[in-house]
């Protein structure tokens, strides 16, 4: 039986910040700007939250289905590290605003940036089990960076976005190699969100853990998949991308370790097999649970899919858990993806000045975790709202009443 | 510097120069930190890993974390080399 991704879409926000101007404003070392390989990042407005991002990513996928197909979505699982309630899941709101049927399992999973993959593999297991033949699952990674430490070197990479995937037995976008999964997890305190408005950690230790998981996950994949070779088996690669420069370093190290490749050989291989995955990551920044799938979107939109191509994916989440897995995409994927015009959507984002960005951070700080009652006041950013969201039919938060979030279409 | 420390430092130094292409080797002294020499986070991990490999050591990566200058790094490697 085939299982995998039937359709995929991302929502990368309505406003965008230029990273070089952020470096200059914060007086950060510009040598590190080159290492990031990041051009811009998406910024959430205070009337956007993980629910609106998730719904705005998923809605085009759901609307493309027939009512009969829509009724077969029997699982909605969100992966996120930007939760809004300890008990009630993001999926309950997402399910409601997408108008899905009630024969449906709803829950949320968390494991830092591995959350999207935890959600995907849960869905794949459900579909492959054939416990409900013909059912589909909606998997969404949705996250918003918490820019509470202005001027840190993490701030430039903290983006906002969501990737939605429809998982089922007609995997036109990416047929997963079922059972070809190498995973590796252990406890380490690298990066974390220990309080609702705190995102902190040790980025060097996180890099070390990422590399550890990459090496061991791939080794396990190769142990399970006879003849698997890091270079020959995969036409393309998409890795979790906290920032593109890190992926470049990780790829170079693994290639040297496995093949003794020189820096020049690694560079050529990177440009050929990895660089196509970075086109959206460079424009959106790190979107945590969803980042590896943003890389996949970039790859699917930029790669040569005139013949079936095997793609190797590496997912990593701090804390930590990593997984290397793979799938095949071909001409059918290109046909399905064409209608979504993701690059065009990114180009529509409204550029922010530094003062506007600061103002949005300040306004966002009012929306702390656990608010009981509050109306969204658009006044401080009315102009941005009007230009970026008004009339586009995107989901936005209107108020919280008795802890219950109420949304509406812009 | 005793001979063993010197030997390990020379391996580290060679890898610093290899990773930070174009760096004047004379600038690589044991008191300096990799960050001072212009290394980013990926460069730092590479120097550490390559040095351990060249010395034939299997050092858990997390243990190499926290070395603030080349002297610290050499000390960790030396401990694993059993010298």
Short mmCIF file of C-alpha atoms in Angstrom, two decimals, chain A residues 25 37 61 75 82 97 117 148 171 255 257 289 332 344 346 364 383 410:
data_model
loop_
_atom_site.label_atom_id
_atom_site.label_comp_id
_atom_site.label_asym_id
_atom_site.label_seq_id
_atom_site.Cartn_x
_atom_site.Cartn_y
_atom_site.Cartn_z
CA UNK A 25 19.96 48.11 13.84
CA UNK A 37 22.43 32.73 4.81
CA UNK A 61 -5.86 22.06 0.73
CA UNK A 75 -7.35 12.89 12.10
CA UNK A 82 3.86 27.69 20.57
CA UNK A 97 -12.51 26.88 11.30
CA UNK A 117 7.57 15.02 12.08
CA UNK A 148 11.79 38.26 23.83
CA UNK A 171 0.59 10.32 -2.13
CA UNK A 255 29.81 14.11 3.86
CA UNK A 257 32.62 11.75 7.86
CA UNK A 289 7.89 22.32 14.01
CA UNK A 332 2.60 14.25 -10.40
CA UNK A 344 3.85 34.74 -5.14
CA UNK A 346 5.63 35.38 -0.06
CA UNK A 364 2.54 41.08 20.86
CA UNK A 383 -2.20 50.57 8.52
CA UNK A 410 -10.07 39.20 7.36
#
